[in-house]
């Protein structure tokens, strides 16, 4: 069970003793650093944090769609990452939903019973620039955060029972060249469905 959890990236181990940590470094249990891109691959991190003090993650379905194209005269690539968050909990099931699942403080958070709230952290490659971010088609201002050289965009989203929320970010790479695009997503109970879609440069707002 532990090996399965580690392989799904639900379990990482980090210890302060360098000698012991070195032993874990060659195993699936080793804690991983932030996503690092290469000359041939852009890596974007998409991390979910449940803010609703509940166990509603069981009902969360996630679909990640990625697309990339060279869109600037100097040959720089734009990467688009879109994430759909679906709350599969049926409104008709709310009456029988235990407080141990829904939590008991959702009202204090301004949420309705069964409503999910997530803060999503999108980690851009070092040297990249955020072009646009949106939640359900509404533009979200750049948050201007940075973590160890990675620009970070934060997105907040609420997902009522039976609803789906859609997040999207467009990212301009700092150096020319076409590369593959990989997005690392927080593991979920139901797993994340991954799709690719062609990126039309006419839909990108370049600086």
mmCIF file with all atom_site columns, C-alpha atoms in Angstrom:
data_model
loop_
_atom_site.group_PDB
_atom_site.id
_atom_site.type_symbol
_atom_site.label_atom_id
_atom_site.label_alt_id
_atom_site.label_comp_id
_atom_site.label_asym_id
_atom_site.label_entity_id
_atom_site.label_seq_id
_atom_site.pdbx_PDB_ins_code
_atom_site.Cartn_x
_atom_site.Cartn_y
_atom_site.Cartn_z
_atom_site.occupancy
_atom_site.B_iso_or_equiv
_atom_site.pdbx_formal_charge
_atom_site.auth_seq_id
_atom_site.auth_comp_id
_atom_site.auth_asym_id
_atom_site.auth_atom_id
_atom_site.pdbx_PDB_model_num
ATOM 1   C CA . UNK A 1 1   ? 0.000   0.000  0.000   1.00 0.00 ? 1   UNK A CA 1
ATOM 2   C CA . UNK A 1 2   ? 2.854   2.369  0.793   1.00 0.00 ? 2   UNK A CA 1
ATOM 3   C CA . UNK A 1 3   ? 4.557   1.646  -2.539  1.00 0.00 ? 3   UNK A CA 1
ATOM 4   C CA . UNK A 1 4   ? 1.297   2.283  -4.389  1.00 0.00 ? 4   UNK A CA 1
ATOM 5   C CA . UNK A 1 5   ? 0.839   5.579  -2.560  1.00 0.00 ? 5   UNK A CA 1
ATOM 6   C CA . UNK A 1 6   ? 4.405   6.622  -3.352  1.00 0.00 ? 6   UNK A CA 1
ATOM 7   C CA . UNK A 1 7   ? 4.072   5.712  -7.026  1.00 0.00 ? 7   UNK A CA 1
ATOM 8   C CA . UNK A 1 8   ? 0.913   7.867  -7.223  1.00 0.00 ? 8   UNK A CA 1
ATOM 9   C CA . UNK A 1 9   ? 2.795   10.694 -5.483  1.00 0.00 ? 9   UNK A CA 1
ATOM 10  C CA . UNK A 1 10  ? 0.420   10.598 -2.530  1.00 0.00 ? 10  UNK A CA 1
ATOM 11  C CA . UNK A 1 11  ? 3.368   9.962  -0.197  1.00 0.00 ? 11  UNK A CA 1
ATOM 12  C CA . UNK A 1 12  ? 6.784   11.634 -0.098  1.00 0.00 ? 12  UNK A CA 1
ATOM 13  C CA . UNK A 1 13  ? 9.410   11.243 2.618   1.00 0.00 ? 13  UNK A CA 1
ATOM 14  C CA . UNK A 1 14  ? 11.978  13.866 3.618   1.00 0.00 ? 14  UNK A CA 1
ATOM 15  C CA . UNK A 1 15  ? 14.281  13.625 6.646   1.00 0.00 ? 15  UNK A CA 1
ATOM 16  C CA . UNK A 1 16  ? 16.703  16.146 8.100   1.00 0.00 ? 16  UNK A CA 1
ATOM 17  C CA . UNK A 1 17  ? 19.520  13.608 8.376   1.00 0.00 ? 17  UNK A CA 1
ATOM 18  C CA . UNK A 1 18  ? 21.375  13.867 5.011   1.00 0.00 ? 18  UNK A CA 1
ATOM 19  C CA . UNK A 1 19  ? 22.712  10.327 5.239   1.00 0.00 ? 19  UNK A CA 1
ATOM 20  C CA . UNK A 1 20  ? 19.268  8.812  5.790   1.00 0.00 ? 20  UNK A CA 1
ATOM 21  C CA . UNK A 1 21  ? 17.679  11.054 3.174   1.00 0.00 ? 21  UNK A CA 1
ATOM 22  C CA . UNK A 1 22  ? 20.315  9.895  0.670   1.00 0.00 ? 22  UNK A CA 1
ATOM 23  C CA . UNK A 1 23  ? 19.038  6.345  1.132   1.00 0.00 ? 23  UNK A CA 1
ATOM 24  C CA . UNK A 1 24  ? 15.506  7.437  0.267   1.00 0.00 ? 24  UNK A CA 1
ATOM 25  C CA . UNK A 1 25  ? 16.706  9.468  -2.740  1.00 0.00 ? 25  UNK A CA 1
ATOM 26  C CA . UNK A 1 26  ? 16.891  6.386  -4.957  1.00 0.00 ? 26  UNK A CA 1
ATOM 27  C CA . UNK A 1 27  ? 13.428  5.126  -3.985  1.00 0.00 ? 27  UNK A CA 1
ATOM 28  C CA . UNK A 1 28  ? 9.875   6.111  -5.007  1.00 0.00 ? 28  UNK A CA 1
ATOM 29  C CA . UNK A 1 29  ? 9.454   7.537  -1.492  1.00 0.00 ? 29  UNK A CA 1
ATOM 30  C CA . UNK A 1 30  ? 11.947  10.369 -1.995  1.00 0.00 ? 30  UNK A CA 1
ATOM 31  C CA . UNK A 1 31  ? 10.507  13.858 -1.651  1.00 0.00 ? 31  UNK A CA 1
ATOM 32  C CA . UNK A 1 32  ? 10.729  15.724 -4.939  1.00 0.00 ? 32  UNK A CA 1
ATOM 33  C CA . UNK A 1 33  ? 11.779  19.292 -5.586  1.00 0.00 ? 33  UNK A CA 1
ATOM 34  C CA . UNK A 1 34  ? 9.706   21.844 -7.474  1.00 0.00 ? 34  UNK A CA 1
ATOM 35  C CA . UNK A 1 35  ? 9.109   20.968 -11.149 1.00 0.00 ? 35  UNK A CA 1
ATOM 36  C CA . UNK A 1 36  ? 12.119  21.855 -13.286 1.00 0.00 ? 36  UNK A CA 1
ATOM 37  C CA . UNK A 1 37  ? 11.977  22.349 -17.052 1.00 0.00 ? 37  UNK A CA 1
ATOM 38  C CA . UNK A 1 38  ? 14.648  21.234 -19.520 1.00 0.00 ? 38  UNK A CA 1
ATOM 39  C CA . UNK A 1 39  ? 15.760  22.524 -22.934 1.00 0.00 ? 39  UNK A CA 1
ATOM 40  C CA . UNK A 1 40  ? 13.257  20.113 -24.517 1.00 0.00 ? 40  UNK A CA 1
ATOM 41  C CA . UNK A 1 41  ? 10.419  20.120 -21.969 1.00 0.00 ? 41  UNK A CA 1
ATOM 42  C CA . UNK A 1 42  ? 8.342   22.743 -20.129 1.00 0.00 ? 42  UNK A CA 1
ATOM 43  C CA . UNK A 1 43  ? 7.076   21.540 -16.748 1.00 0.00 ? 43  UNK A CA 1
ATOM 44  C CA . UNK A 1 44  ? 4.229   23.362 -14.982 1.00 0.00 ? 44  UNK A CA 1
ATOM 45  C CA . UNK A 1 45  ? 3.038   22.440 -11.496 1.00 0.00 ? 45  UNK A CA 1
ATOM 46  C CA . UNK A 1 46  ? -0.687  22.543 -10.656 1.00 0.00 ? 46  UNK A CA 1
ATOM 47  C CA . UNK A 1 47  ? -1.297  22.037 -6.940  1.00 0.00 ? 47  UNK A CA 1
ATOM 48  C CA . UNK A 1 48  ? -4.684  21.817 -5.205  1.00 0.00 ? 48  UNK A CA 1
ATOM 49  C CA . UNK A 1 49  ? -5.355  22.684 -1.573  1.00 0.00 ? 49  UNK A CA 1
ATOM 50  C CA . UNK A 1 50  ? -8.767  21.880 -0.063  1.00 0.00 ? 50  UNK A CA 1
ATOM 51  C CA . UNK A 1 51  ? -10.004 24.908 1.879   1.00 0.00 ? 51  UNK A CA 1
ATOM 52  C CA . UNK A 1 52  ? -13.429 23.643 2.957   1.00 0.00 ? 52  UNK A CA 1
ATOM 53  C CA . UNK A 1 53  ? -12.366 21.563 5.999   1.00 0.00 ? 53  UNK A CA 1
ATOM 54  C CA . UNK A 1 54  ? -14.199 18.562 4.591   1.00 0.00 ? 54  UNK A CA 1
ATOM 55  C CA . UNK A 1 55  ? -13.733 15.107 3.086   1.00 0.00 ? 55  UNK A CA 1
ATOM 56  C CA . UNK A 1 56  ? -15.444 16.065 -0.149  1.00 0.00 ? 56  UNK A CA 1
ATOM 57  C CA . UNK A 1 57  ? -12.298 15.296 -2.168  1.00 0.00 ? 57  UNK A CA 1
ATOM 58  C CA . UNK A 1 58  ? -13.842 11.864 -2.767  1.00 0.00 ? 58  UNK A CA 1
ATOM 59  C CA . UNK A 1 59  ? -16.368 13.533 -5.104  1.00 0.00 ? 59  UNK A CA 1
ATOM 60  C CA . UNK A 1 60  ? -13.807 15.615 -6.996  1.00 0.00 ? 60  UNK A CA 1
ATOM 61  C CA . UNK A 1 61  ? -13.199 14.838 -10.650 1.00 0.00 ? 61  UNK A CA 1
ATOM 62  C CA . UNK A 1 62  ? -10.337 16.594 -12.444 1.00 0.00 ? 62  UNK A CA 1
ATOM 63  C CA . UNK A 1 63  ? -9.550  16.933 -16.142 1.00 0.00 ? 63  UNK A CA 1
ATOM 64  C CA . UNK A 1 64  ? -6.305  18.588 -17.248 1.00 0.00 ? 64  UNK A CA 1
ATOM 65  C CA . UNK A 1 65  ? -5.936  19.886 -20.811 1.00 0.00 ? 65  UNK A CA 1
ATOM 66  C CA . UNK A 1 66  ? -2.626  21.159 -22.172 1.00 0.00 ? 66  UNK A CA 1
ATOM 67  C CA . UNK A 1 67  ? -1.665  22.856 -25.416 1.00 0.00 ? 67  UNK A CA 1
ATOM 68  C CA . UNK A 1 68  ? 1.379   24.698 -26.739 1.00 0.00 ? 68  UNK A CA 1
ATOM 69  C CA . UNK A 1 69  ? 2.491   26.622 -29.827 1.00 0.00 ? 69  UNK A CA 1
ATOM 70  C CA . UNK A 1 70  ? 5.235   29.001 -30.893 1.00 0.00 ? 70  UNK A CA 1
ATOM 71  C CA . UNK A 1 71  ? 3.398   32.338 -30.975 1.00 0.00 ? 71  UNK A CA 1
ATOM 72  C CA . UNK A 1 72  ? 5.985   35.146 -30.971 1.00 0.00 ? 72  UNK A CA 1
ATOM 73  C CA . UNK A 1 73  ? 8.163   36.533 -33.787 1.00 0.00 ? 73  UNK A CA 1
ATOM 74  C CA . UNK A 1 74  ? 11.286  35.626 -31.821 1.00 0.00 ? 74  UNK A CA 1
ATOM 75  C CA . UNK A 1 75  ? 10.178  31.980 -31.606 1.00 0.00 ? 75  UNK A CA 1
ATOM 76  C CA . UNK A 1 76  ? 8.988   31.764 -28.024 1.00 0.00 ? 76  UNK A CA 1
ATOM 77  C CA . UNK A 1 77  ? 6.372   29.205 -27.066 1.00 0.00 ? 77  UNK A CA 1
ATOM 78  C CA . UNK A 1 78  ? 3.104   29.810 -25.262 1.00 0.00 ? 78  UNK A CA 1
ATOM 79  C CA . UNK A 1 79  ? 1.824   27.031 -23.002 1.00 0.00 ? 79  UNK A CA 1
ATOM 80  C CA . UNK A 1 80  ? -1.832  26.769 -21.996 1.00 0.00 ? 80  UNK A CA 1
ATOM 81  C CA . UNK A 1 81  ? -2.922  24.653 -19.041 1.00 0.00 ? 81  UNK A CA 1
ATOM 82  C CA . UNK A 1 82  ? -6.630  24.251 -18.280 1.00 0.00 ? 82  UNK A CA 1
ATOM 83  C CA . UNK A 1 83  ? -8.084  22.392 -15.316 1.00 0.00 ? 83  UNK A CA 1
ATOM 84  C CA . UNK A 1 84  ? -11.724 21.374 -14.900 1.00 0.00 ? 84  UNK A CA 1
ATOM 85  C CA . UNK A 1 85  ? -12.850 20.639 -11.342 1.00 0.00 ? 85  UNK A CA 1
ATOM 86  C CA . UNK A 1 86  ? -16.126 18.692 -11.179 1.00 0.00 ? 86  UNK A CA 1
ATOM 87  C CA . UNK A 1 87  ? -18.091 18.125 -7.985  1.00 0.00 ? 87  UNK A CA 1
ATOM 88  C CA . UNK A 1 88  ? -19.821 14.781 -8.549  1.00 0.00 ? 88  UNK A CA 1
ATOM 89  C CA . UNK A 1 89  ? -21.855 15.048 -5.367  1.00 0.00 ? 89  UNK A CA 1
ATOM 90  C CA . UNK A 1 90  ? -25.527 15.127 -6.382  1.00 0.00 ? 90  UNK A CA 1
ATOM 91  C CA . UNK A 1 91  ? -27.645 17.894 -4.838  1.00 0.00 ? 91  UNK A CA 1
ATOM 92  C CA . UNK A 1 92  ? -30.264 15.247 -4.071  1.00 0.00 ? 92  UNK A CA 1
ATOM 93  C CA . UNK A 1 93  ? -27.757 13.484 -1.781  1.00 0.00 ? 93  UNK A CA 1
ATOM 94  C CA . UNK A 1 94  ? -27.132 16.486 0.467   1.00 0.00 ? 94  UNK A CA 1
ATOM 95  C CA . UNK A 1 95  ? -29.862 15.672 2.982   1.00 0.00 ? 95  UNK A CA 1
ATOM 96  C CA . UNK A 1 96  ? -28.248 12.376 3.891   1.00 0.00 ? 96  UNK A CA 1
ATOM 97  C CA . UNK A 1 97  ? -24.646 13.626 3.792   1.00 0.00 ? 97  UNK A CA 1
ATOM 98  C CA . UNK A 1 98  ? -22.892 13.096 7.116   1.00 0.00 ? 98  UNK A CA 1
ATOM 99  C CA . UNK A 1 99  ? -21.147 16.016 8.840   1.00 0.00 ? 99  UNK A CA 1
ATOM 100 C CA . UNK A 1 100 ? -18.052 13.828 8.946   1.00 0.00 ? 100 UNK A CA 1
ATOM 101 C CA . UNK A 1 101 ? -17.960 14.163 5.136   1.00 0.00 ? 101 UNK A CA 1
ATOM 102 C CA . UNK A 1 102 ? -19.294 17.676 4.569   1.00 0.00 ? 102 UNK A CA 1
ATOM 103 C CA . UNK A 1 103 ? -17.516 19.155 7.561   1.00 0.00 ? 103 UNK A CA 1
ATOM 104 C CA . UNK A 1 104 ? -19.276 21.287 10.128  1.00 0.00 ? 104 UNK A CA 1
ATOM 105 C CA . UNK A 1 105 ? -17.814 24.744 9.475   1.00 0.00 ? 105 UNK A CA 1
ATOM 106 C CA . UNK A 1 106 ? -18.784 25.291 5.837   1.00 0.00 ? 106 UNK A CA 1
ATOM 107 C CA . UNK A 1 107 ? -21.332 27.915 6.872   1.00 0.00 ? 107 UNK A CA 1
ATOM 108 C CA . UNK A 1 108 ? -18.634 29.885 8.663   1.00 0.00 ? 108 UNK A CA 1
ATOM 109 C CA . UNK A 1 109 ? -16.649 29.848 5.424   1.00 0.00 ? 109 UNK A CA 1
ATOM 110 C CA . UNK A 1 110 ? -19.552 31.229 3.406   1.00 0.00 ? 110 UNK A CA 1
ATOM 111 C CA . UNK A 1 111 ? -20.139 27.876 1.703   1.00 0.00 ? 111 UNK A CA 1
ATOM 112 C CA . UNK A 1 112 ? -23.257 25.773 1.304   1.00 0.00 ? 112 UNK A CA 1
ATOM 113 C CA . UNK A 1 113 ? -23.364 22.131 2.357   1.00 0.00 ? 113 UNK A CA 1
ATOM 114 C CA . UNK A 1 114 ? -21.456 19.965 -0.099  1.00 0.00 ? 114 UNK A CA 1
ATOM 115 C CA . UNK A 1 115 ? -19.733 22.927 -1.767  1.00 0.00 ? 115 UNK A CA 1
ATOM 116 C CA . UNK A 1 116 ? -16.021 22.491 -2.391  1.00 0.00 ? 116 UNK A CA 1
ATOM 117 C CA . UNK A 1 117 ? -13.462 25.295 -2.181  1.00 0.00 ? 117 UNK A CA 1
ATOM 118 C CA . UNK A 1 118 ? -9.934  24.981 -3.509  1.00 0.00 ? 118 UNK A CA 1
ATOM 119 C CA . UNK A 1 119 ? -6.957  27.246 -3.789  1.00 0.00 ? 119 UNK A CA 1
ATOM 120 C CA . UNK A 1 120 ? -4.920  26.222 -6.833  1.00 0.00 ? 120 UNK A CA 1
ATOM 121 C CA . UNK A 1 121 ? -1.242  27.127 -7.099  1.00 0.00 ? 121 UNK A CA 1
ATOM 122 C CA . UNK A 1 122 ? 0.163   27.124 -10.639 1.00 0.00 ? 122 UNK A CA 1
ATOM 123 C CA . UNK A 1 123 ? 3.967   26.984 -10.721 1.00 0.00 ? 123 UNK A CA 1
ATOM 124 C CA . UNK A 1 124 ? 5.446   28.397 -13.930 1.00 0.00 ? 124 UNK A CA 1
ATOM 125 C CA . UNK A 1 125 ? 8.856   27.451 -15.320 1.00 0.00 ? 125 UNK A CA 1
ATOM 126 C CA . UNK A 1 126 ? 11.740  29.661 -14.243 1.00 0.00 ? 126 UNK A CA 1
ATOM 127 C CA . UNK A 1 127 ? 11.979  32.680 -16.558 1.00 0.00 ? 127 UNK A CA 1
ATOM 128 C CA . UNK A 1 128 ? 8.420   32.294 -17.846 1.00 0.00 ? 128 UNK A CA 1
ATOM 129 C CA . UNK A 1 129 ? 5.791   35.054 -17.814 1.00 0.00 ? 129 UNK A CA 1
ATOM 130 C CA . UNK A 1 130 ? 2.106   34.741 -16.983 1.00 0.00 ? 130 UNK A CA 1
ATOM 131 C CA . UNK A 1 131 ? 0.046   36.071 -19.890 1.00 0.00 ? 131 UNK A CA 1
ATOM 132 C CA . UNK A 1 132 ? -3.466  35.372 -18.634 1.00 0.00 ? 132 UNK A CA 1
ATOM 133 C CA . UNK A 1 133 ? -5.357  33.511 -15.938 1.00 0.00 ? 133 UNK A CA 1
ATOM 134 C CA . UNK A 1 134 ? -9.075  32.890 -15.607 1.00 0.00 ? 134 UNK A CA 1
ATOM 135 C CA . UNK A 1 135 ? -11.709 31.118 -13.510 1.00 0.00 ? 135 UNK A CA 1
ATOM 136 C CA . UNK A 1 136 ? -14.879 30.165 -15.379 1.00 0.00 ? 136 UNK A CA 1
ATOM 137 C CA . UNK A 1 137 ? -13.930 32.542 -18.186 1.00 0.00 ? 137 UNK A CA 1
ATOM 138 C CA . UNK A 1 138 ? -13.408 35.555 -15.902 1.00 0.00 ? 138 UNK A CA 1
ATOM 139 C CA . UNK A 1 139 ? -9.937  37.068 -15.900 1.00 0.00 ? 139 UNK A CA 1
ATOM 140 C CA . UNK A 1 140 ? -7.932  36.836 -12.690 1.00 0.00 ? 140 UNK A CA 1
ATOM 141 C CA . UNK A 1 141 ? -5.164  39.339 -11.995 1.00 0.00 ? 141 UNK A CA 1
ATOM 142 C CA . UNK A 1 142 ? -1.602  38.111 -11.658 1.00 0.00 ? 142 UNK A CA 1
ATOM 143 C CA . UNK A 1 143 ? -0.766  37.405 -8.027  1.00 0.00 ? 143 UNK A CA 1
ATOM 144 C CA . UNK A 1 144 ? 2.943   38.116 -8.529  1.00 0.00 ? 144 UNK A CA 1
ATOM 145 C CA . UNK A 1 145 ? 4.125   35.383 -6.190  1.00 0.00 ? 145 UNK A CA 1
ATOM 146 C CA . UNK A 1 146 ? 7.458   33.597 -6.496  1.00 0.00 ? 146 UNK A CA 1
ATOM 147 C CA . UNK A 1 147 ? 8.850   30.412 -4.993  1.00 0.00 ? 147 UNK A CA 1
ATOM 148 C CA . UNK A 1 148 ? 12.512  29.518 -5.463  1.00 0.00 ? 148 UNK A CA 1
ATOM 149 C CA . UNK A 1 149 ? 12.631  31.285 -8.828  1.00 0.00 ? 149 UNK A CA 1
ATOM 150 C CA . UNK A 1 150 ? 9.288   29.955 -10.049 1.00 0.00 ? 150 UNK A CA 1
ATOM 151 C CA . UNK A 1 151 ? 6.543   32.515 -10.750 1.00 0.00 ? 151 UNK A CA 1
ATOM 152 C CA . UNK A 1 152 ? 3.388   31.311 -8.986  1.00 0.00 ? 152 UNK A CA 1
ATOM 153 C CA . UNK A 1 153 ? -0.208  32.150 -9.858  1.00 0.00 ? 153 UNK A CA 1
ATOM 154 C CA . UNK A 1 154 ? -2.869  31.536 -7.200  1.00 0.00 ? 154 UNK A CA 1
ATOM 155 C CA . UNK A 1 155 ? -6.482  30.828 -8.172  1.00 0.00 ? 155 UNK A CA 1
ATOM 156 C CA . UNK A 1 156 ? -9.444  30.435 -5.805  1.00 0.00 ? 156 UNK A CA 1
ATOM 157 C CA . UNK A 1 157 ? -12.485 28.435 -6.864  1.00 0.00 ? 157 UNK A CA 1
ATOM 158 C CA . UNK A 1 158 ? -15.770 27.229 -5.368  1.00 0.00 ? 158 UNK A CA 1
ATOM 159 C CA . UNK A 1 159 ? -17.507 24.158 -6.808  1.00 0.00 ? 159 UNK A CA 1
ATOM 160 C CA . UNK A 1 160 ? -21.126 23.550 -5.683  1.00 0.00 ? 160 UNK A CA 1
ATOM 161 C CA . UNK A 1 161 ? -22.616 20.042 -5.825  1.00 0.00 ? 161 UNK A CA 1
ATOM 162 C CA . UNK A 1 162 ? -23.194 18.937 -9.414  1.00 0.00 ? 162 UNK A CA 1
ATOM 163 C CA . UNK A 1 163 ? -21.188 21.847 -10.852 1.00 0.00 ? 163 UNK A CA 1
ATOM 164 C CA . UNK A 1 164 ? -17.872 22.150 -12.697 1.00 0.00 ? 164 UNK A CA 1
ATOM 165 C CA . UNK A 1 165 ? -15.354 24.973 -12.406 1.00 0.00 ? 165 UNK A CA 1
ATOM 166 C CA . UNK A 1 166 ? -12.826 25.699 -15.141 1.00 0.00 ? 166 UNK A CA 1
ATOM 167 C CA . UNK A 1 167 ? -9.412  27.262 -14.593 1.00 0.00 ? 167 UNK A CA 1
ATOM 168 C CA . UNK A 1 168 ? -6.955  28.298 -17.276 1.00 0.00 ? 168 UNK A CA 1
ATOM 169 C CA . UNK A 1 169 ? -3.502  29.901 -17.503 1.00 0.00 ? 169 UNK A CA 1
ATOM 170 C CA . UNK A 1 170 ? -1.446  31.029 -20.505 1.00 0.00 ? 170 UNK A CA 1
ATOM 171 C CA . UNK A 1 171 ? 2.311   31.135 -20.015 1.00 0.00 ? 171 UNK A CA 1
ATOM 172 C CA . UNK A 1 172 ? 4.987   32.707 -22.247 1.00 0.00 ? 172 UNK A CA 1
ATOM 173 C CA . UNK A 1 173 ? 8.355   30.986 -22.134 1.00 0.00 ? 173 UNK A CA 1
ATOM 174 C CA . UNK A 1 174 ? 11.463  33.046 -21.569 1.00 0.00 ? 174 UNK A CA 1
ATOM 175 C CA . UNK A 1 175 ? 13.591  31.478 -24.311 1.00 0.00 ? 175 UNK A CA 1
ATOM 176 C CA . UNK A 1 176 ? 12.864  30.568 -27.953 1.00 0.00 ? 176 UNK A CA 1
ATOM 177 C CA . UNK A 1 177 ? 12.154  27.043 -29.079 1.00 0.00 ? 177 UNK A CA 1
ATOM 178 C CA . UNK A 1 178 ? 9.374   24.508 -29.343 1.00 0.00 ? 178 UNK A CA 1
ATOM 179 C CA . UNK A 1 179 ? 9.233   22.057 -26.455 1.00 0.00 ? 179 UNK A CA 1
ATOM 180 C CA . UNK A 1 180 ? 6.938   19.405 -25.063 1.00 0.00 ? 180 UNK A CA 1
ATOM 181 C CA . UNK A 1 181 ? 4.628   20.453 -22.233 1.00 0.00 ? 181 UNK A CA 1
ATOM 182 C CA . UNK A 1 182 ? 4.100   18.456 -19.051 1.00 0.00 ? 182 UNK A CA 1
ATOM 183 C CA . UNK A 1 183 ? 1.886   19.448 -16.117 1.00 0.00 ? 183 UNK A CA 1
ATOM 184 C CA . UNK A 1 184 ? 2.301   17.887 -12.685 1.00 0.00 ? 184 UNK A CA 1
ATOM 185 C CA . UNK A 1 185 ? -0.999  17.796 -10.798 1.00 0.00 ? 185 UNK A CA 1
ATOM 186 C CA . UNK A 1 186 ? -1.750  17.026 -7.164  1.00 0.00 ? 186 UNK A CA 1
ATOM 187 C CA . UNK A 1 187 ? -2.899  13.394 -6.979  1.00 0.00 ? 187 UNK A CA 1
ATOM 188 C CA . UNK A 1 188 ? -6.628  13.021 -6.419  1.00 0.00 ? 188 UNK A CA 1
ATOM 189 C CA . UNK A 1 189 ? -8.719  10.104 -5.175  1.00 0.00 ? 189 UNK A CA 1
ATOM 190 C CA . UNK A 1 190 ? -10.454 9.665  -8.534  1.00 0.00 ? 190 UNK A CA 1
ATOM 191 C CA . UNK A 1 191 ? -7.343  10.437 -10.584 1.00 0.00 ? 191 UNK A CA 1
ATOM 192 C CA . UNK A 1 192 ? -6.897  13.157 -13.194 1.00 0.00 ? 192 UNK A CA 1
ATOM 193 C CA . UNK A 1 193 ? -7.896  12.701 -16.817 1.00 0.00 ? 193 UNK A CA 1
ATOM 194 C CA . UNK A 1 194 ? -5.329  14.281 -19.145 1.00 0.00 ? 194 UNK A CA 1
ATOM 195 C CA . UNK A 1 195 ? -6.011  15.682 -22.613 1.00 0.00 ? 195 UNK A CA 1
ATOM 196 C CA . UNK A 1 196 ? -4.115  17.672 -25.219 1.00 0.00 ? 196 UNK A CA 1
ATOM 197 C CA . UNK A 1 197 ? -5.595  20.309 -27.504 1.00 0.00 ? 197 UNK A CA 1
ATOM 198 C CA . UNK A 1 198 ? -4.034  22.424 -30.272 1.00 0.00 ? 198 UNK A CA 1
ATOM 199 C CA . UNK A 1 199 ? -3.279  25.996 -29.175 1.00 0.00 ? 199 UNK A CA 1
ATOM 200 C CA . UNK A 1 200 ? -4.461  28.712 -31.569 1.00 0.00 ? 200 UNK A CA 1
ATOM 201 C CA . UNK A 1 201 ? -2.099  31.675 -31.226 1.00 0.00 ? 201 UNK A CA 1
ATOM 202 C CA . UNK A 1 202 ? -4.905  34.075 -32.199 1.00 0.00 ? 202 UNK A CA 1
ATOM 203 C CA . UNK A 1 203 ? -6.537  33.277 -28.839 1.00 0.00 ? 203 UNK A CA 1
ATOM 204 C CA . UNK A 1 204 ? -3.420  34.345 -26.916 1.00 0.00 ? 204 UNK A CA 1
ATOM 205 C CA . UNK A 1 205 ? -2.988  37.873 -25.549 1.00 0.00 ? 205 UNK A CA 1
ATOM 206 C CA . UNK A 1 206 ? 0.686   38.594 -26.116 1.00 0.00 ? 206 UNK A CA 1
ATOM 207 C CA . UNK A 1 207 ? 2.418   41.537 -24.382 1.00 0.00 ? 207 UNK A CA 1
#
